[in-house]
CSV table of C-alpha atoms in Angstrom, one decimal:
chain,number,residue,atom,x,y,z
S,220,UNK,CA,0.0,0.0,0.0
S,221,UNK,CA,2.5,2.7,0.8
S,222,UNK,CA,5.3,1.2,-1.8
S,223,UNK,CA,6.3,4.2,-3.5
S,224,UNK,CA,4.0,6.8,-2.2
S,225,UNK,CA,4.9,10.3,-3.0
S,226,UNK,CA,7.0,9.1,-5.7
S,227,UNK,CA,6.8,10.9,-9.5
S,228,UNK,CA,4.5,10.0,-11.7
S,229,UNK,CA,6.8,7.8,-14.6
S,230,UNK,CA,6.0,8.4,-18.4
S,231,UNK,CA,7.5,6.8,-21.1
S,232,UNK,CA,6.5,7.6,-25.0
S,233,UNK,CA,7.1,6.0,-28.0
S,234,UNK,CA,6.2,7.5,-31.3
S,235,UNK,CA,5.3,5.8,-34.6
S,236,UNK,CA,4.0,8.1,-37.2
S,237,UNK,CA,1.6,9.9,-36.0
S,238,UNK,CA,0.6,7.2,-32.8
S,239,UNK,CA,2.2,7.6,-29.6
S,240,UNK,CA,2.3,5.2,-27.5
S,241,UNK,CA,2.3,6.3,-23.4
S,242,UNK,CA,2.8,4.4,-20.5
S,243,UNK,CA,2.5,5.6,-17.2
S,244,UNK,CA,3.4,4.1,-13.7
S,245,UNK,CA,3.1,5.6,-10.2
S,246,UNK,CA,0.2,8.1,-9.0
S,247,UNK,CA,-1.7,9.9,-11.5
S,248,UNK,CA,-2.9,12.5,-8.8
S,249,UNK,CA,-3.0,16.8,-8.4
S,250,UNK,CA,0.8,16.6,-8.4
S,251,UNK,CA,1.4,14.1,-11.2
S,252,UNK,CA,-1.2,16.0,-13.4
S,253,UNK,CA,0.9,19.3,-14.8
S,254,UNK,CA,3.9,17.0,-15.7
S,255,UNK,CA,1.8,14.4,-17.9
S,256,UNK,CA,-0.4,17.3,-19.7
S,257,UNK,CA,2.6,19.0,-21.0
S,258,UNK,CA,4.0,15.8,-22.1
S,259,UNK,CA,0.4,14.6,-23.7
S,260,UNK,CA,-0.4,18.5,-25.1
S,261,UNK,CA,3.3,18.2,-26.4
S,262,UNK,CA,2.2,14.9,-28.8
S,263,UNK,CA,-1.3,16.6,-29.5
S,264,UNK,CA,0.8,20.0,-30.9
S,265,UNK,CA,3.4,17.9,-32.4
S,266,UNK,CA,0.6,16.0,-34.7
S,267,UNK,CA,-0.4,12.9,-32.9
S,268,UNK,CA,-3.6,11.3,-33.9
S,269,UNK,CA,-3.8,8.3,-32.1
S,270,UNK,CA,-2.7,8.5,-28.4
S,271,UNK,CA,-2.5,4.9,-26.7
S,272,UNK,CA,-2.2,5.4,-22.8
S,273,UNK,CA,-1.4,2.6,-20.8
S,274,UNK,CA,-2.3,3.1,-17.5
S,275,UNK,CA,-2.2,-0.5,-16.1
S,276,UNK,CA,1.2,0.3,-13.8
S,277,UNK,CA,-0.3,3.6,-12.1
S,278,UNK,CA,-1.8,2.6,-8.9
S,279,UNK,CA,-3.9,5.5,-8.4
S,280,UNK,CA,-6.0,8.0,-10.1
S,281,UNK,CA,-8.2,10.7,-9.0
S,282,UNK,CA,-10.4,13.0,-10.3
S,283,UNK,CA,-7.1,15.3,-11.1
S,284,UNK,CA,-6.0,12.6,-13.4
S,285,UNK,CA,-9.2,12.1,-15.2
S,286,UNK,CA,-9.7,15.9,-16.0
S,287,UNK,CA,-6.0,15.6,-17.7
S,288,UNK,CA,-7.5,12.4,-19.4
S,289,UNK,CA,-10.5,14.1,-20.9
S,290,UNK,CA,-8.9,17.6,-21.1
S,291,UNK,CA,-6.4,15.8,-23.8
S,292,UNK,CA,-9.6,14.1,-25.4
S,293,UNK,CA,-11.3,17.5,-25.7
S,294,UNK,CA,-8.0,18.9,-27.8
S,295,UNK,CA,-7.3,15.7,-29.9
S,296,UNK,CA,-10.5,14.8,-31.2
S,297,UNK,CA,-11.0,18.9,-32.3
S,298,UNK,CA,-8.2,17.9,-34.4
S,299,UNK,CA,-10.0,14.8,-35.5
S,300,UNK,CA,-7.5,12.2,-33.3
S,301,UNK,CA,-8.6,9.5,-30.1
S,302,UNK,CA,-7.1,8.4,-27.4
S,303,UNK,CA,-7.2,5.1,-26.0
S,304,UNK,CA,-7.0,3.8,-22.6
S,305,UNK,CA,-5.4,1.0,-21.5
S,306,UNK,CA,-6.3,-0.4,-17.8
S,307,UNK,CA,-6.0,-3.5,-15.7
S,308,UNK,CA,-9.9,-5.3,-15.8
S,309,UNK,CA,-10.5,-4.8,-12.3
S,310,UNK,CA,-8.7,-2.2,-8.7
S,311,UNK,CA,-9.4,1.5,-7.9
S,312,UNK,CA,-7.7,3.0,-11.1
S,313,UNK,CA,-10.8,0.9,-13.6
S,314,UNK,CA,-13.7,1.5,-10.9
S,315,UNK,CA,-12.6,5.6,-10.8
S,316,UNK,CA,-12.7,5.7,-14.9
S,317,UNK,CA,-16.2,3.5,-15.0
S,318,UNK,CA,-17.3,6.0,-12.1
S,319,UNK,CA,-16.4,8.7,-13.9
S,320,UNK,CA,-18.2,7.8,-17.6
S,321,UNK,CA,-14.8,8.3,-19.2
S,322,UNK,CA,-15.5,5.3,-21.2
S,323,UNK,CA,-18.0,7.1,-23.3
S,324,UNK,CA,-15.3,9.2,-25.3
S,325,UNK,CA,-12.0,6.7,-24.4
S,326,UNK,CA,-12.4,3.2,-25.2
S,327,UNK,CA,-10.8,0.8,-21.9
S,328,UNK,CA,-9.0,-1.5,-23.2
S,329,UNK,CA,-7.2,-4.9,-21.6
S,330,UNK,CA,-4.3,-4.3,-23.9
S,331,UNK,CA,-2.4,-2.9,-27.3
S,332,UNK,CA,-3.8,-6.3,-29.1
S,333,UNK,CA,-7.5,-4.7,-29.0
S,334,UNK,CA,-6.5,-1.1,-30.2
S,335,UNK,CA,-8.0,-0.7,-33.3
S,336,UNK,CA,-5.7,-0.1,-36.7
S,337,UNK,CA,-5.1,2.6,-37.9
A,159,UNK,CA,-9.2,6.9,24.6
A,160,UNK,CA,-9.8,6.7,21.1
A,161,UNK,CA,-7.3,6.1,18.5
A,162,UNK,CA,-6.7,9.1,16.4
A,163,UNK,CA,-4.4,11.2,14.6
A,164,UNK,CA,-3.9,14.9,13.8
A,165,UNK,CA,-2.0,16.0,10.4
A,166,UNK,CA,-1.3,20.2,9.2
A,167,UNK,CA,0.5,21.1,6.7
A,168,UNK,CA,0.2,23.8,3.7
A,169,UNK,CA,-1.8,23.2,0.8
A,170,UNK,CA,0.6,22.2,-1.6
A,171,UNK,CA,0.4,19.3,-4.2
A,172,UNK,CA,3.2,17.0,-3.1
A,173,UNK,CA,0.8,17.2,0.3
A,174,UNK,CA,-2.4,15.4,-1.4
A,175,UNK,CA,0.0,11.9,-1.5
A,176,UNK,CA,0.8,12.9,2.1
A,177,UNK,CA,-2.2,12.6,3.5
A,178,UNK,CA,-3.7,10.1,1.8
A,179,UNK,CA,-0.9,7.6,2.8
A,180,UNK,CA,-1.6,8.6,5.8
A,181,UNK,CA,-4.7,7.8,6.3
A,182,UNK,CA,-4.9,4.5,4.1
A,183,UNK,CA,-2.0,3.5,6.8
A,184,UNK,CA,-4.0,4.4,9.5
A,185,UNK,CA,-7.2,2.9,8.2
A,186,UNK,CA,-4.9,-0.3,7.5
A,187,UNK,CA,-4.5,0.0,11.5
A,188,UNK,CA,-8.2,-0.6,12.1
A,189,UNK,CA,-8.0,-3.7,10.1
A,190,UNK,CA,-10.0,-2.1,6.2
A,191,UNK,CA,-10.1,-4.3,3.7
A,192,UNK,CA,-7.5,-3.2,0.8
A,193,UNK,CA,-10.7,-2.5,-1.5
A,194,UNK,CA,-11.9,-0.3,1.3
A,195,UNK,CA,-8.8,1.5,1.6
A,196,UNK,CA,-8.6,2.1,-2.1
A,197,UNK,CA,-11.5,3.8,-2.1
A,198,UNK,CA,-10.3,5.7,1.3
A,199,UNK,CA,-8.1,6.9,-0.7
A,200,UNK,CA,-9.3,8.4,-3.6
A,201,UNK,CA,-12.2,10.3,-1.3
A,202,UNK,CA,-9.2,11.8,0.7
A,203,UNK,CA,-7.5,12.7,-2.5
A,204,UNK,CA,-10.4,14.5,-3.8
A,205,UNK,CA,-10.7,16.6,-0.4
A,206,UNK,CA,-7.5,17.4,0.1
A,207,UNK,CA,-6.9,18.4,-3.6
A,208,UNK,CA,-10.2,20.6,-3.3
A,209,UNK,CA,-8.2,22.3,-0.8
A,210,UNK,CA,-5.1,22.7,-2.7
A,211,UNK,CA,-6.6,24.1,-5.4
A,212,UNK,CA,-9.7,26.1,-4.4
A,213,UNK,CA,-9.5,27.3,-0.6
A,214,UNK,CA,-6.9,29.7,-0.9
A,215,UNK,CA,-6.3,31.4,-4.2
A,216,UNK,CA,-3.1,32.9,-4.6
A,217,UNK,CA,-1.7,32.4,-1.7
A,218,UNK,CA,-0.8,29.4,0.8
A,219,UNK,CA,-2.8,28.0,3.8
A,220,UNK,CA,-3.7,25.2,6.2
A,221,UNK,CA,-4.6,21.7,5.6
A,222,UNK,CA,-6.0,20.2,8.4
A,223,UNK,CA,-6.8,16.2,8.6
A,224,UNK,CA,-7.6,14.5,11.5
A,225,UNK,CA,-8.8,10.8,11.5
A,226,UNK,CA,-10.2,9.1,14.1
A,227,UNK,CA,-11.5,5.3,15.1
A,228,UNK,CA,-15.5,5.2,15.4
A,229,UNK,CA,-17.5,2.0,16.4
A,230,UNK,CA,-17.1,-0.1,13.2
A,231,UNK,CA,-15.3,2.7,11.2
A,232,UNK,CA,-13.7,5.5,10.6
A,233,UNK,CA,-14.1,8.8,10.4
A,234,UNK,CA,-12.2,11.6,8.3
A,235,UNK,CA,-12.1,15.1,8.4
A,236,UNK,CA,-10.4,17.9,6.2
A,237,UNK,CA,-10.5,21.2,7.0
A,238,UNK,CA,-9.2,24.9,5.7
A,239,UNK,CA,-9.6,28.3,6.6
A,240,UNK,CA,-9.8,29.3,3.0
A,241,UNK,CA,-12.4,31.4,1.0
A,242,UNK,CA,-15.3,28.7,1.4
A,243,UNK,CA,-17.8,28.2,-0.8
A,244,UNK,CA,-20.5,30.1,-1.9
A,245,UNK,CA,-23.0,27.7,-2.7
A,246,UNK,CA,-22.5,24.1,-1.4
A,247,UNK,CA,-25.6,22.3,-2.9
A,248,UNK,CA,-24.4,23.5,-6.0
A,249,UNK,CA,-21.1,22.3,-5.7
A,250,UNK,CA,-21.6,18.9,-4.9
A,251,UNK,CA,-23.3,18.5,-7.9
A,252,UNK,CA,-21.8,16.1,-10.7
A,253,UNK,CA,-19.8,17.7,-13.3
A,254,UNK,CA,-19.6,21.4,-11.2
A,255,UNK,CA,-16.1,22.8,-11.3
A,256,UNK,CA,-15.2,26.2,-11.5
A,257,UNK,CA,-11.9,25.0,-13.7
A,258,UNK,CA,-12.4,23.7,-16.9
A,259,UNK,CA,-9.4,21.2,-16.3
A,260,UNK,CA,-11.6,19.6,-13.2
A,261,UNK,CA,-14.5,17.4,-13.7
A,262,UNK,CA,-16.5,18.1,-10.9
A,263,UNK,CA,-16.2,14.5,-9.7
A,264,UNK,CA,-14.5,15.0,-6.8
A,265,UNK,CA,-17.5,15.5,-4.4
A,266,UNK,CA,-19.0,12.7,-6.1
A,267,UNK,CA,-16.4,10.5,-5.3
A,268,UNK,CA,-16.3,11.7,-1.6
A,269,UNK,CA,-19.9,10.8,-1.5
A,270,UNK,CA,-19.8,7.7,-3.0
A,271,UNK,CA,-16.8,6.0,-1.2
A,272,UNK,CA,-18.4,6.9,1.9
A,273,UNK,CA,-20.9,5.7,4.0
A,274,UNK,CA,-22.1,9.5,5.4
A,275,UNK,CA,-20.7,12.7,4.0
A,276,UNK,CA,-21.4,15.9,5.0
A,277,UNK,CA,-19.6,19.5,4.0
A,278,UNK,CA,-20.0,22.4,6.3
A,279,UNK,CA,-18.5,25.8,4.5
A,280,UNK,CA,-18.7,29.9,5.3
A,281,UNK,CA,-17.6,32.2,2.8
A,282,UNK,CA,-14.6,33.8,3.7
A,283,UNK,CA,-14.4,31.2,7.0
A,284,UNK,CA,-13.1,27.9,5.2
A,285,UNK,CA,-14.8,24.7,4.7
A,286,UNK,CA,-14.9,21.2,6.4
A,287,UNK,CA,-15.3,18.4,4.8
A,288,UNK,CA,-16.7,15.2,7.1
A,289,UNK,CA,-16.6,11.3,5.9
A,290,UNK,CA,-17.2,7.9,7.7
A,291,UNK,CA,-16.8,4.7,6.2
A,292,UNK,CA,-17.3,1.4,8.0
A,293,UNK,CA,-15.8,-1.2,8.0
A,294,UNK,CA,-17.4,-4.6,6.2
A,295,UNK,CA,-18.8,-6.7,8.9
A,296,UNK,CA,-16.3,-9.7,8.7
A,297,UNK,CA,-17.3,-13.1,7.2
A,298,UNK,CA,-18.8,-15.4,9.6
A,299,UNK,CA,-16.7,-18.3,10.8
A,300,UNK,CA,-14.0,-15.6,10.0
């Protein structure tokens, strides 16, 4: 429960054409939220369509977290883009996002295998 | 006397993780289930964040949690001497924020991972924020 608490949220990206992939790990909370919009905003600006975000390593999300979430929705698909989730099937971090309705704009997915082609 | 604990500390960010470790450790004390806990903690996230980033604009101020053991639960306060708010029916109302980056979900989330909720606020006073949660009723046999 308290392993790594307080710790930095992790990101790491990788780009092919214009998908990124994005995996987070840690707690996707108030503090973690500035660092991971500028990084998604930055593949949004830089042409991004498709945004894959794996969030089956972050422990806990809040309601912080999810307005980052839907805030990038909001500015991809203006530009015509999605973003996908990725998320463990069951724990806090899936029962906040079905709480929250996210899954109406952001598909959850189990993993990359069920992400639809480009 | 009953078991409790007493937390201040300013209303920064790197404080939200703080206090909700906190208080998932001490709820792990009383013997919550992890599921309980994990939703212990997001409801003290969301008040504690509330504080962070609504109570005091501009400036810094007090974050006060206290926790303390009830008969079969818990029970969790947060409190600021911040700006308050104007118009609490209205803000504990899914999908109110006053930031368009927020999605009005934290109240909602305080009220659903609790068993009572109840938020007492004064403009210009501060706000407190009140939750218990009990603890499930172990299995029988158990």
């Amino acid at each position: 429960m308290l392993e790594g608490a307080g710790k930095p949220v992790q990101i790491a990206i990788r780009r092919l054409g214009r998908t990124a992939n994005v995996r987070l790990a840690g707690e996707f909370d108030l503090k973690a939220a500035p660092q991971v919009r500028e990084q998604l905003d930055g593949l949004i600006d830089s042409g991004s369509q498709r945004i894959v975000i794996d969030l089956r390593q972050v422990r806990f999300l809040d309601s912080s977290g999810l307005g980052v979430l839907l805030g990038r929705y909001r500015r991809i698909s203006e530009r015509g883009g999605s973003i996908y989730l990725l998320t463990a099937a069951e724990g806090s971090v899936r029962t906040v996002l079905e709480m929250s309705g996210v899954r109406q704009v952001m598909p959850l997915l189990a993993s990359e295998s069920e992400v639809p082609r480009a | 006397m009953t078991q409790y604990f007493e937390l201040a500390c300013p209303n920064r960010p790197e404080n939200v993780g703080l206090c909700r470790v906190a208080v998932a450790t001490f709820a792990a004390n009383l013997g919550f289930t992890l599921p309980e806990i994990e939703e212990i903690k997001v409801a003290v996230s969301e008040a504690v964040s509330n504080v962070v980033v609504h109570a005091y604009p501009g400036t810094e101020g007090l974050i006060a949690l206290r926790c303390e053991e009830s008969e079969g639960g818990i029970v969790i306060s947060v409190r600021d001497d911040g700006i308050g708010i104007e118009d609490v029916a209205l803000a504990r109302q899914a999908s109110y924020s006053t930031d368009p980056e927020r999605m009005g979900l934290g109240f909602v989330f305080m009220e659903s991972f609790s068993d009572e909720f109840t938020v007492e606020s004064q403009p210009g006073k501060g706000t407190r924020i009140e939750m218990r949660k009990r603890r499930e009723a172990p299995a029988e046999g158990a």
